mmCIF file of C-alpha atoms and ligand atoms in Angstrom:
data_model
loop_
_atom_site.group_PDB
_atom_site.id
_atom_site.type_symbol
_atom_site.label_atom_id
_atom_site.label_comp_id
_atom_site.label_asym_id
_atom_site.label_seq_id
_atom_site.Cartn_x
_atom_site.Cartn_y
_atom_site.Cartn_z
ATOM 1 C CA UNK A 246 50.559 95.787 114.017
ATOM 2 C CA UNK A 247 48.560 96.913 117.035
ATOM 3 C CA UNK A 248 44.855 97.287 117.496
ATOM 4 C CA UNK A 249 42.917 98.935 120.219
ATOM 5 C CA UNK A 250 39.297 98.202 120.818
ATOM 6 C CA UNK A 251 38.049 101.498 122.106
ATOM 7 C CA UNK A 252 39.000 103.969 119.437
ATOM 8 C CA UNK A 253 36.032 103.960 117.098
ATOM 9 C CA UNK A 254 34.994 101.924 114.098
ATOM 10 C CA UNK A 255 37.429 99.520 112.519
ATOM 11 C CA UNK A 256 36.004 99.815 109.041
ATOM 12 C CA UNK A 257 38.240 102.164 107.186
ATOM 13 C CA UNK A 258 38.964 103.120 103.614
ATOM 14 C CA UNK A 259 38.548 100.248 101.246
ATOM 15 C CA UNK A 260 36.060 98.391 103.467
ATOM 16 C CA UNK A 261 33.861 101.417 104.188
ATOM 17 C CA UNK A 262 31.127 100.919 101.617
ATOM 18 C CA UNK A 263 31.023 97.122 101.416
ATOM 19 C CA UNK A 264 28.033 94.865 101.810
ATOM 20 C CA UNK A 265 27.226 92.832 104.911
ATOM 21 C CA UNK A 266 28.373 89.512 103.464
ATOM 22 C CA UNK A 267 31.751 91.011 102.573
ATOM 23 C CA UNK A 268 32.044 92.490 106.057
ATOM 24 C CA UNK A 269 31.221 89.118 107.650
ATOM 25 C CA UNK A 270 34.204 87.630 105.847
ATOM 26 C CA UNK A 271 36.737 90.426 105.518
ATOM 27 C CA UNK A 272 36.120 93.199 108.009
ATOM 28 C CA UNK A 273 38.306 91.919 110.854
ATOM 29 C CA UNK A 274 41.288 93.852 109.682
ATOM 30 C CA UNK A 275 43.185 94.581 106.536
ATOM 31 C CA UNK A 276 46.225 92.876 107.985
ATOM 32 C CA UNK A 277 49.411 93.865 106.237
ATOM 33 C CA UNK A 278 52.963 94.276 107.382
ATOM 34 C CA UNK A 279 56.264 94.835 105.632
ATOM 35 C CA UNK A 280 56.123 91.393 103.952
ATOM 36 C CA UNK A 281 52.693 92.189 102.544
ATOM 37 C CA UNK A 282 50.641 90.090 104.947
ATOM 38 C CA UNK A 283 50.304 89.534 108.652
ATOM 39 C CA UNK A 284 50.087 85.957 109.906
ATOM 40 C CA UNK A 285 51.881 84.588 106.789
ATOM 41 C CA UNK A 286 48.839 85.481 104.730
ATOM 42 C CA UNK A 287 46.665 82.895 106.499
ATOM 43 C CA UNK A 288 43.147 83.217 105.076
ATOM 44 C CA UNK A 289 41.614 81.564 108.124
ATOM 45 C CA UNK A 290 42.512 83.722 111.111
ATOM 46 C CA UNK A 291 45.005 81.822 113.341
ATOM 47 C CA UNK A 292 43.983 80.427 116.715
ATOM 48 C CA UNK A 293 46.371 82.000 119.212
ATOM 49 C CA UNK A 294 46.147 79.166 121.703
ATOM 50 C CA UNK A 295 48.282 80.769 124.356
ATOM 51 C CA UNK A 296 47.540 81.843 127.895
ATOM 52 C CA UNK A 297 50.301 84.418 128.085
ATOM 53 C CA UNK A 298 52.661 86.527 125.962
ATOM 54 C CA UNK A 299 56.376 87.294 126.310
ATOM 55 C CA UNK A 300 57.669 90.782 127.013
ATOM 56 C CA UNK A 301 60.850 92.165 125.426
ATOM 57 C CA UNK A 302 61.653 94.055 128.624
ATOM 58 C CA UNK A 303 60.098 96.458 131.068
ATOM 59 C CA UNK A 304 57.323 98.410 129.319
ATOM 60 C CA UNK A 305 57.898 96.409 126.140
ATOM 61 C CA UNK A 306 54.596 94.667 125.517
ATOM 62 C CA UNK A 307 53.461 93.390 122.144
ATOM 63 C CA UNK A 308 50.056 94.749 123.157
ATOM 64 C CA UNK A 309 49.110 91.287 124.340
ATOM 65 C CA UNK A 310 49.961 90.365 127.912
ATOM 66 C CA UNK A 311 47.638 87.636 129.145
ATOM 67 C CA UNK A 312 44.705 86.022 127.343
ATOM 68 C CA UNK A 313 42.132 86.937 129.970
ATOM 69 C CA UNK A 314 42.868 90.551 129.002
ATOM 70 C CA UNK A 315 43.618 90.350 125.289
ATOM 71 C CA UNK A 316 44.032 87.581 122.744
ATOM 72 C CA UNK A 317 44.522 88.163 118.991
ATOM 73 C CA UNK A 318 41.887 85.620 117.921
ATOM 74 C CA UNK A 319 39.373 87.110 120.320
ATOM 75 C CA UNK A 320 40.233 90.620 119.150
ATOM 76 C CA UNK A 321 39.618 89.558 115.554
ATOM 77 C CA UNK A 322 36.140 88.292 116.490
ATOM 78 C CA UNK A 323 35.469 91.452 118.497
ATOM 79 C CA UNK A 324 36.454 93.668 115.557
ATOM 80 C CA UNK A 325 34.170 91.825 113.138
ATOM 81 C CA UNK A 326 31.157 91.935 115.462
ATOM 82 C CA UNK A 327 31.863 95.620 116.225
ATOM 83 C CA UNK A 328 31.771 96.336 112.510
ATOM 84 C CA UNK A 329 28.649 94.285 111.851
ATOM 85 C CA UNK A 330 26.759 96.046 114.649
ATOM 86 C CA UNK A 331 28.092 99.520 113.733
ATOM 87 C CA UNK A 332 29.472 99.788 117.249
ATOM 88 C CA UNK A 333 32.783 101.080 118.452
ATOM 89 C CA UNK A 334 33.768 98.220 120.735
ATOM 90 C CA UNK A 335 32.867 94.639 121.526
ATOM 91 C CA UNK A 336 33.798 92.084 124.159
ATOM 92 C CA UNK A 337 33.531 88.338 123.529
ATOM 93 C CA UNK A 338 32.437 86.266 126.518
ATOM 94 C CA UNK A 339 32.132 82.567 127.251
ATOM 95 C CA UNK A 340 28.334 82.463 126.719
ATOM 96 C CA UNK A 341 25.349 84.703 126.161
ATOM 97 C CA UNK A 342 24.602 84.498 129.881
ATOM 98 C CA UNK A 343 28.170 85.578 130.694
ATOM 99 C CA UNK A 344 27.572 88.589 128.426
ATOM 100 C CA UNK A 345 24.301 89.521 130.163
ATOM 101 C CA UNK A 346 25.871 88.979 133.601
ATOM 102 C CA UNK A 347 28.734 91.298 132.659
ATOM 103 C CA UNK A 348 26.313 94.009 131.557
ATOM 104 C CA UNK A 349 24.397 93.680 134.853
ATOM 105 C CA UNK A 350 27.673 94.397 136.679
ATOM 106 C CA UNK A 351 27.478 97.957 135.304
ATOM 107 C CA UNK A 352 24.742 98.649 137.855
ATOM 108 C CA UNK A 353 24.808 99.342 141.584
ATOM 109 C CA UNK A 354 22.691 98.148 144.497
ATOM 110 C CA UNK A 355 19.490 100.214 144.487
ATOM 111 C CA UNK A 356 19.368 100.592 140.701
ATOM 112 C CA UNK A 357 16.129 99.790 138.926
ATOM 113 C CA UNK A 358 15.683 98.387 135.408
ATOM 114 C CA UNK A 359 12.604 98.165 133.196
ATOM 115 C CA UNK A 360 12.632 94.735 131.595
ATOM 116 C CA UNK A 361 10.622 93.057 128.843
ATOM 117 C CA UNK A 362 8.622 90.330 130.560
ATOM 118 C CA UNK A 363 8.885 87.843 127.666
ATOM 119 C CA UNK A 364 12.648 87.255 127.705
ATOM 120 C CA UNK A 365 14.816 84.164 127.412
ATOM 121 C CA UNK A 366 14.169 82.317 130.701
ATOM 122 C CA UNK A 367 17.860 82.359 131.656
ATOM 123 C CA UNK A 368 17.894 86.162 131.618
ATOM 124 C CA UNK A 369 14.886 86.260 133.950
ATOM 125 C CA UNK A 370 16.574 83.648 136.177
ATOM 126 C CA UNK A 371 19.653 85.892 136.356
ATOM 127 C CA UNK A 372 17.652 89.009 137.248
ATOM 128 C CA UNK A 373 15.471 87.228 139.800
ATOM 129 C CA UNK A 374 18.153 85.165 141.540
ATOM 130 C CA UNK A 375 21.447 87.009 141.182
ATOM 131 C CA UNK A 376 20.762 90.656 140.353
ATOM 132 C CA UNK A 377 18.007 90.927 142.966
ATOM 133 C CA UNK A 378 20.374 89.410 145.535
ATOM 134 C CA UNK A 379 22.674 92.311 144.598
ATOM 135 C CA UNK A 380 19.770 94.609 145.504
ATOM 136 C CA UNK A 381 18.766 95.620 142.029
ATOM 137 C CA UNK A 382 15.064 95.972 141.247
ATOM 138 C CA UNK A 383 13.143 95.093 138.091
ATOM 139 C CA UNK A 384 9.783 96.029 136.641
ATOM 140 C CA UNK A 385 8.572 93.647 133.924
ATOM 141 C CA UNK A 386 6.632 95.182 131.056
ATOM 142 C CA UNK A 387 5.261 94.383 127.610
ATOM 143 C CA UNK A 388 7.333 96.535 125.268
ATOM 144 C CA UNK A 389 5.185 95.585 122.275
ATOM 145 C CA UNK A 390 2.295 97.481 123.860
ATOM 146 C CA UNK A 391 0.876 100.163 121.575
ATOM 147 C CA UNK A 392 0.983 102.633 124.460
ATOM 148 C CA UNK A 393 4.565 101.804 125.383
ATOM 149 C CA UNK A 394 5.692 105.423 125.700
ATOM 150 C CA UNK A 395 3.048 106.169 128.338
ATOM 151 C CA UNK A 396 3.702 102.865 130.008
ATOM 152 C CA UNK A 397 7.448 103.577 130.341
ATOM 153 C CA UNK A 398 6.695 107.048 131.670
ATOM 154 C CA UNK A 399 4.396 105.490 134.265
ATOM 155 C CA UNK A 400 6.887 102.870 135.430
ATOM 156 C CA UNK A 401 10.113 104.830 135.353
ATOM 157 C CA UNK A 402 11.535 105.810 138.739
ATOM 158 C CA UNK A 403 14.258 108.187 139.868
ATOM 159 C CA UNK A 404 16.601 105.179 140.267
ATOM 160 C CA UNK A 405 15.770 103.612 136.859
ATOM 161 C CA UNK A 406 19.080 103.191 135.061
ATOM 162 C CA UNK A 407 18.231 101.033 132.067
ATOM 163 C CA UNK A 408 15.658 99.407 129.827
ATOM 164 C CA UNK A 409 16.360 95.827 128.774
ATOM 165 C CA UNK A 410 14.569 94.242 125.818
ATOM 166 C CA UNK A 411 14.655 91.477 123.235
ATOM 167 C CA UNK A 412 12.945 92.059 119.909
ATOM 168 C CA UNK A 413 11.624 89.672 118.694
ATOM 169 C CA UNK A 414 11.119 88.283 122.196
ATOM 170 C CA UNK A 415 11.863 84.714 123.211
ATOM 171 C CA UNK A 416 9.626 82.808 122.766
ATOM 172 C CA UNK A 417 6.461 84.774 121.935
ATOM 173 C CA UNK A 418 8.063 86.778 119.101
ATOM 174 C CA UNK A 419 6.759 90.162 120.235
ATOM 175 C CA UNK A 420 8.225 93.215 118.523
ATOM 176 C CA UNK A 421 9.316 96.390 120.293
ATOM 177 C CA UNK A 422 9.849 99.713 118.542
ATOM 178 C CA UNK A 423 13.548 100.262 119.266
ATOM 179 C CA UNK A 424 13.772 103.934 118.145
ATOM 180 C CA UNK A 425 10.734 104.932 120.164
ATOM 181 C CA UNK A 426 11.987 103.182 123.290
ATOM 182 C CA UNK A 427 15.479 104.663 122.775
ATOM 183 C CA UNK A 428 13.951 108.134 122.588
ATOM 184 C CA UNK A 429 12.131 107.688 125.909
ATOM 185 C CA UNK A 430 15.196 106.069 127.510
ATOM 186 C CA UNK A 431 17.370 109.051 126.516
ATOM 187 C CA UNK A 432 14.814 111.473 127.926
ATOM 188 C CA UNK A 433 15.335 109.790 131.301
ATOM 189 C CA UNK A 434 19.080 109.216 131.040
ATOM 190 C CA UNK A 435 18.585 105.457 130.921
ATOM 191 C CA UNK A 436 20.631 102.988 128.915
ATOM 192 C CA UNK A 437 18.778 100.942 126.331
ATOM 193 C CA UNK A 438 20.108 97.380 126.217
ATOM 194 C CA UNK A 439 18.933 95.146 123.367
ATOM 195 C CA UNK A 440 19.492 91.395 123.117
ATOM 196 C CA UNK A 441 19.820 91.064 119.324
ATOM 197 C CA UNK A 442 20.338 87.293 119.290
ATOM 198 C CA UNK A 443 17.256 86.411 117.213
ATOM 199 C CA UNK A 444 17.826 88.744 114.257
ATOM 200 C CA UNK A 445 21.623 89.170 114.382
ATOM 201 C CA UNK A 446 23.380 92.176 112.864
ATOM 202 C CA UNK A 447 22.591 90.719 109.472
ATOM 203 C CA UNK A 448 18.943 91.717 109.896
ATOM 204 C CA UNK A 449 18.914 94.361 112.633
ATOM 205 C CA UNK A 450 21.300 96.949 114.122
ATOM 206 C CA UNK A 451 19.866 98.289 117.400
ATOM 207 C CA UNK A 452 22.765 100.742 117.936
ATOM 208 C CA UNK A 453 21.744 102.529 114.719
ATOM 209 C CA UNK A 454 18.244 102.879 116.191
ATOM 210 C CA UNK A 455 19.430 104.499 119.412
ATOM 211 C CA UNK A 456 20.297 101.544 121.671
ATOM 212 C CA UNK A 457 23.378 101.888 123.874
ATOM 213 C CA UNK A 458 24.370 98.258 124.327
ATOM 214 C CA UNK A 459 23.736 95.209 122.143
ATOM 215 C CA UNK A 460 24.039 91.701 123.503
ATOM 216 C CA UNK A 461 24.302 88.439 121.582
ATOM 217 C CA UNK A 462 24.272 84.840 122.475
ATOM 218 C CA UNK A 463 26.951 83.966 119.907
ATOM 219 C CA UNK A 464 26.008 80.360 120.591
ATOM 220 C CA UNK A 465 23.095 80.909 118.205
ATOM 221 C CA UNK A 466 23.215 82.394 114.679
ATOM 222 C CA UNK A 467 26.678 83.968 114.899
ATOM 223 C CA UNK A 468 28.295 80.599 115.685
ATOM 224 C CA UNK A 469 25.569 78.984 113.646
ATOM 225 C CA UNK A 470 26.447 75.290 113.984
ATOM 226 C CA UNK A 471 25.364 74.311 117.511
ATOM 227 C CA UNK A 472 28.958 73.521 118.349
ATOM 228 C CA UNK A 473 30.048 76.189 120.787
ATOM 229 C CA UNK A 474 28.838 78.638 123.415
ATOM 230 C CA UNK A 475 29.680 82.329 123.090
ATOM 231 C CA UNK A 476 28.441 85.751 124.121
ATOM 232 C CA UNK A 477 29.093 89.255 122.808
ATOM 233 C CA UNK A 478 28.511 92.745 124.128
ATOM 234 C CA UNK A 479 28.757 95.641 121.678
ATOM 235 C CA UNK A 480 28.624 99.302 122.579
ATOM 236 C CA UNK A 481 29.160 102.731 121.053
ATOM 237 C CA UNK A 482 30.253 104.371 124.258
ATOM 238 C CA UNK A 483 33.930 104.324 125.230
ATOM 239 C CA UNK A 484 33.216 104.876 128.910
ATOM 240 C CA UNK A 485 30.853 101.889 129.007
ATOM 241 C CA UNK A 486 33.356 99.830 127.028
ATOM 242 C CA UNK A 487 36.155 100.638 129.450
ATOM 243 C CA UNK A 488 33.955 99.638 132.404
ATOM 244 C CA UNK A 489 32.959 96.393 130.676
ATOM 245 C CA UNK A 490 36.551 95.614 129.752
ATOM 246 C CA UNK A 491 37.616 96.136 133.361
ATOM 247 C CA UNK A 492 34.769 93.881 134.510
ATOM 248 C CA UNK A 493 35.643 91.217 131.915
ATOM 249 C CA UNK A 494 39.300 91.063 132.897
ATOM 250 C CA UNK A 495 38.350 91.038 136.560
ATOM 251 C CA UNK A 496 35.569 88.467 136.462
ATOM 252 C CA UNK A 497 37.245 86.453 133.696
ATOM 253 C CA UNK A 498 34.441 84.852 131.646
ATOM 254 C CA UNK A 499 36.105 85.746 128.338
ATOM 255 C CA UNK A 500 35.849 83.554 125.239
ATOM 256 C CA UNK A 501 38.642 81.018 124.655
ATOM 257 C CA UNK A 502 40.667 81.295 121.417
ATOM 258 C CA UNK A 503 39.320 78.130 119.785
ATOM 259 C CA UNK A 504 35.716 79.147 120.485
ATOM 260 C CA UNK A 505 36.469 82.585 119.047
ATOM 261 C CA UNK A 506 37.702 80.879 115.910
ATOM 262 C CA UNK A 507 34.550 78.759 115.665
ATOM 263 C CA UNK A 508 32.384 81.877 115.888
ATOM 264 C CA UNK A 509 34.614 83.671 113.351
ATOM 265 C CA UNK A 510 34.121 80.750 110.990
ATOM 266 C CA UNK A 511 30.373 80.761 111.638
ATOM 267 C CA UNK A 512 30.065 84.477 110.898
ATOM 268 C CA UNK A 513 31.578 83.995 107.429
ATOM 269 C CA UNK A 514 28.328 82.311 106.343
ATOM 270 C CA UNK A 515 25.948 84.339 108.528
ATOM 271 C CA UNK A 516 24.241 86.002 105.573
ATOM 272 C CA UNK A 517 23.494 82.921 103.516
ATOM 273 C CA UNK A 518 22.364 81.009 106.605
ATOM 274 C CA UNK A 519 20.047 83.819 107.726
ATOM 275 C CA UNK A 520 18.550 84.155 104.243
ATOM 276 C CA UNK A 521 18.009 80.431 103.785
ATOM 277 C CA UNK A 522 16.612 79.777 107.246
ATOM 278 C CA UNK A 523 14.290 82.782 106.896
ATOM 279 C CA UNK A 524 13.004 81.476 103.543
ATOM 280 C CA UNK A 525 12.333 78.122 105.198
ATOM 281 C CA UNK A 526 10.683 79.774 108.221
ATOM 282 C CA UNK A 527 8.234 81.714 106.048
ATOM 283 C CA UNK A 528 7.132 78.472 104.319
ATOM 284 C CA UNK A 529 6.822 76.609 107.609
ATOM 285 C CA UNK A 530 4.841 79.450 109.187
ATOM 286 C CA UNK A 531 2.412 79.337 106.255
ATOM 287 C CA UNK A 532 2.170 75.554 106.501
ATOM 288 C CA UNK A 533 1.481 75.683 110.256
ATOM 289 C CA UNK A 534 -1.194 78.334 109.736
ATOM 290 C CA UNK A 535 -3.051 75.901 107.481
ATOM 291 C CA UNK A 536 -3.174 73.116 110.097
ATOM 292 C CA UNK A 537 -6.353 72.323 112.048
ATOM 293 C CA UNK A 538 -4.420 71.309 115.147
ATOM 294 C CA UNK A 539 -2.470 74.564 115.245
ATOM 295 C CA UNK A 540 -4.293 77.339 117.077
ATOM 296 C CA UNK A 541 -1.800 80.221 116.736
ATOM 297 C CA UNK A 542 1.386 80.934 114.807
ATOM 298 C CA UNK A 543 3.672 83.680 116.082
ATOM 299 C CA UNK A 544 6.047 84.648 113.298
ATOM 300 C CA UNK A 545 6.743 88.344 112.646
ATOM 301 C CA UNK A 546 7.161 87.665 108.925
ATOM 302 C CA UNK A 547 3.424 86.990 108.660
ATOM 303 C CA UNK A 548 1.544 90.160 107.651
ATOM 304 C CA UNK A 549 -1.029 89.319 110.332
ATOM 305 C CA UNK A 550 1.593 89.477 113.111
ATOM 306 C CA UNK A 551 1.039 92.456 115.407
ATOM 307 C CA UNK A 552 4.646 93.631 115.101
ATOM 308 C CA UNK A 553 5.038 93.040 111.352
ATOM 309 C CA UNK A 554 5.027 96.710 110.312
ATOM 310 C CA UNK A 555 7.371 97.844 113.106
ATOM 311 C CA UNK A 556 9.783 95.063 112.231
ATOM 312 C CA UNK A 557 9.698 96.056 108.566
ATOM 313 C CA UNK A 558 10.551 99.607 109.577
ATOM 314 C CA UNK A 559 13.502 98.740 111.811
ATOM 315 C CA UNK A 560 14.980 95.521 110.426
ATOM 316 C CA UNK A 561 16.049 93.975 107.124
ATOM 317 C CA UNK A 562 14.432 90.615 107.776
ATOM 318 C CA UNK A 563 12.087 88.654 110.014
ATOM 319 C CA UNK A 564 14.452 85.921 111.117
ATOM 320 C CA UNK A 565 13.791 82.215 111.376
ATOM 321 C CA UNK A 566 12.376 81.773 114.856
ATOM 322 C CA UNK A 567 8.710 80.955 115.212
ATOM 323 C CA UNK A 568 6.432 79.852 117.990
ATOM 324 C CA UNK A 569 3.094 78.097 117.703
ATOM 325 C CA UNK A 570 0.320 76.810 119.925
ATOM 326 C CA UNK A 571 -1.179 73.435 119.151
ATOM 327 C CA UNK A 572 -4.650 72.351 120.236
ATOM 328 C CA UNK A 573 -3.662 70.216 123.233
ATOM 329 C CA UNK A 574 -0.693 69.329 125.427
ATOM 330 C CA UNK A 575 -0.974 65.792 124.062
ATOM 331 C CA UNK A 576 -0.466 67.060 120.498
ATOM 332 C CA UNK A 577 2.593 68.991 121.662
ATOM 333 C CA UNK A 578 4.065 65.864 123.319
ATOM 334 C CA UNK A 579 3.414 63.731 120.232
ATOM 335 C CA UNK A 580 5.157 66.214 117.942
ATOM 336 C CA UNK A 581 8.172 66.283 120.256
ATOM 337 C CA UNK A 582 8.313 62.484 120.331
ATOM 338 C CA UNK A 583 7.898 61.946 116.608
ATOM 339 C CA UNK A 584 10.261 64.487 115.028
ATOM 340 C CA UNK A 585 13.339 62.993 113.367
ATOM 341 C CA UNK A 586 14.981 65.447 110.964
ATOM 342 C CA UNK A 587 13.816 68.223 113.266
ATOM 343 C CA UNK A 588 15.528 67.696 116.606
ATOM 344 C CA UNK A 589 13.822 68.111 119.966
ATOM 345 C CA UNK A 590 16.459 70.225 121.691
ATOM 346 C CA UNK A 591 17.061 73.505 123.447
ATOM 347 C CA UNK A 592 18.905 76.336 121.729
ATOM 348 C CA UNK A 593 18.455 77.952 118.347
ATOM 349 C CA UNK A 594 20.186 79.608 115.447
ATOM 350 C CA UNK A 595 22.105 76.661 114.030
ATOM 351 C CA UNK A 596 21.895 75.029 110.615
ATOM 352 C CA UNK A 597 19.786 72.246 112.166
ATOM 353 C CA UNK A 598 16.068 72.821 112.749
ATOM 354 C CA UNK A 599 15.332 72.502 116.467
ATOM 355 C CA UNK A 600 11.996 72.261 118.208
ATOM 356 C CA UNK A 601 11.866 73.405 121.824
ATOM 357 C CA UNK A 602 9.282 73.066 124.567
ATOM 358 C CA UNK A 603 9.642 76.437 126.315
ATOM 359 C CA UNK A 604 7.587 75.588 129.398
ATOM 360 C CA UNK A 605 9.985 72.835 130.566
ATOM 361 C CA UNK A 606 13.161 73.853 128.725
ATOM 362 C CA UNK A 607 14.213 77.438 127.953
ATOM 363 C CA UNK A 608 11.636 78.972 130.298
ATOM 364 C CA UNK A 609 11.479 76.300 133.017
ATOM 365 C CA UNK A 610 12.632 78.722 135.714
ATOM 366 C CA UNK A 611 10.219 81.503 134.815
ATOM 367 C CA UNK A 612 7.516 81.686 137.506
ATOM 368 C CA UNK A 613 4.284 79.997 136.379
ATOM 369 C CA UNK A 614 2.223 83.190 136.710
ATOM 370 C CA UNK A 615 4.625 85.093 134.441
ATOM 371 C CA UNK A 616 4.614 82.241 131.889
ATOM 372 C CA UNK A 617 0.830 82.301 131.771
ATOM 373 C CA UNK A 618 0.788 86.090 131.475
ATOM 374 C CA UNK A 619 3.262 85.912 128.590
ATOM 375 C CA UNK A 620 1.224 83.204 126.851
ATOM 376 C CA UNK A 621 3.662 80.304 127.343
ATOM 377 C CA UNK A 622 1.485 77.232 127.897
ATOM 378 C CA UNK A 623 1.927 73.444 127.727
ATOM 379 C CA UNK A 624 0.601 73.781 124.145
ATOM 380 C CA UNK A 625 3.395 76.149 123.085
ATOM 381 C CA UNK A 626 6.226 74.945 120.842
ATOM 382 C CA UNK A 627 9.139 76.962 119.462
ATOM 383 C CA UNK A 628 10.937 76.241 116.202
ATOM 384 C CA UNK A 629 14.372 77.442 115.246
ATOM 385 C CA UNK A 630 14.212 76.807 111.530
ATOM 386 C CA UNK A 631 17.459 75.625 109.988
ATOM 387 C CA UNK A 632 18.729 75.419 106.435
ATOM 388 C CA UNK A 633 17.615 71.900 105.472
ATOM 389 C CA UNK A 634 15.468 71.406 102.354
ATOM 390 C CA UNK A 635 12.238 72.966 103.504
ATOM 391 C CA UNK A 636 10.100 70.359 101.771
ATOM 392 C CA UNK A 637 11.653 67.681 104.007
ATOM 393 C CA UNK A 638 10.790 69.694 107.098
ATOM 394 C CA UNK A 639 7.225 70.283 105.947
ATOM 395 C CA UNK A 640 6.754 66.643 104.938
ATOM 396 C CA UNK A 641 7.931 65.542 108.373
ATOM 397 C CA UNK A 642 5.545 67.916 110.148
ATOM 398 C CA UNK A 643 2.705 67.052 107.782
ATOM 399 C CA UNK A 644 3.181 63.297 108.379
ATOM 400 C CA UNK A 645 3.127 63.884 112.123
ATOM 401 C CA UNK A 646 -0.062 65.969 111.938
ATOM 402 C CA UNK A 647 -1.704 63.298 109.778
ATOM 403 C CA UNK A 648 -0.858 60.577 112.301
ATOM 404 C CA UNK A 649 -2.320 62.491 115.257
HETATM 405 C C1 PLP B 893 17.669 85.519 123.351
HETATM 406 C C2 PLP B 893 18.734 84.819 124.168
HETATM 407 N N1 PLP B 893 19.634 85.544 124.828
HETATM 408 C C3 PLP B 893 20.597 84.963 125.568
HETATM 409 C C4 PLP B 893 20.680 83.586 125.681
HETATM 410 C C5 PLP B 893 21.742 82.970 126.523
HETATM 411 O O1 PLP B 893 22.785 82.518 125.712
HETATM 412 P P1 PLP B 893 23.766 81.316 126.074
HETATM 413 O O2 PLP B 893 22.970 80.062 126.037
HETATM 414 O O3 PLP B 893 24.819 81.424 125.022
HETATM 415 O O4 PLP B 893 24.305 81.594 127.439
HETATM 416 C C6 PLP B 893 19.760 82.792 124.995
HETATM 417 C C7 PLP B 893 19.828 81.329 125.102
HETATM 418 O O5 PLP B 893 19.004 80.604 124.597
HETATM 419 C C8 PLP B 893 18.757 83.426 124.218
HETATM 420 O O6 PLP B 893 17.832 82.716 123.570
#
């Protein structure tokens, strides 16, 4: 049975009208052959741990030649993520940064990109240190601005080729109106690239809202267990997919079979993890709001959040990432030192609740002036809320606040 990755949606027939949880588990392929089942009926998709594939003769390929180009386990992951994002093709890379780097290779020296200024620090590091070296130019903007349409019009140039956003942003949780931005991007023949890591396809599908390319750090919610790095690029456009596929096979940062399998396994429980961590996040956001030593809580699930209504319009959930400012740097340090169930660590999107200090961790390489402009201070903490019993998380935080 052969599959190609650039011939449209993989969801056919029986799987067409199914819910997201069913698609997370079953949408890879309805694998059947003459014996009834492919892969001996294995319920867990096999790990094809092979670098290369035998040929029956000249021009007799099984469709798999060399694992940098194609691998069945990777193709299974790519099909599932394609389906979840309503795309037509997906490429699985060795990390989220490998995915973003691959997408940047679509551009040429002299190209200009409008970029959200409050992005994951690693993305900014890539643009500032590698892409700029390749003579690309960037204008950083606040895409949550109410006058974003005018602001794009003002900043767009004849060489602007793309708009690159996260929504919610990392770490300040700002919300951009994807359809509106897509409309303006199309008017100017620009690609809209959306990093959908925070909400995942379970809560948000940027391609349905007019985006051209969706990026994921699969390390986060898709993998879901803090045990592997992965990146994914999903697109609707066959020409872009072909370019990306050429770039992936040429530059080589594709995802290894075992890591593909870990992400496949993670995706099976994406829905229940997203729901549970979101429920926990809402309770923690409310708890933090009630604390004297907390000055601000940035969680788009709160009705007071500036982007709440836009998010409700374009997504099916708020996610489980939240950022808050405490009263002093000392309070921030104490919280980081005292947490026990909550772990002081970089990254996000796993079953474990993690607390991160953006200024020295995820956003360490963002220039100080940009951090200040974005609102990232030494009093800023970011929580990736996991699926533990929420009362245990709140009790831990409450005890810490009481001891301060
Ligand atoms: C929103 C976002 N995009 C991309 C990345 C990069 O992903 P990775 O760490 O898998 O390279 C991260 C990492 O934290 C992230 O938060």
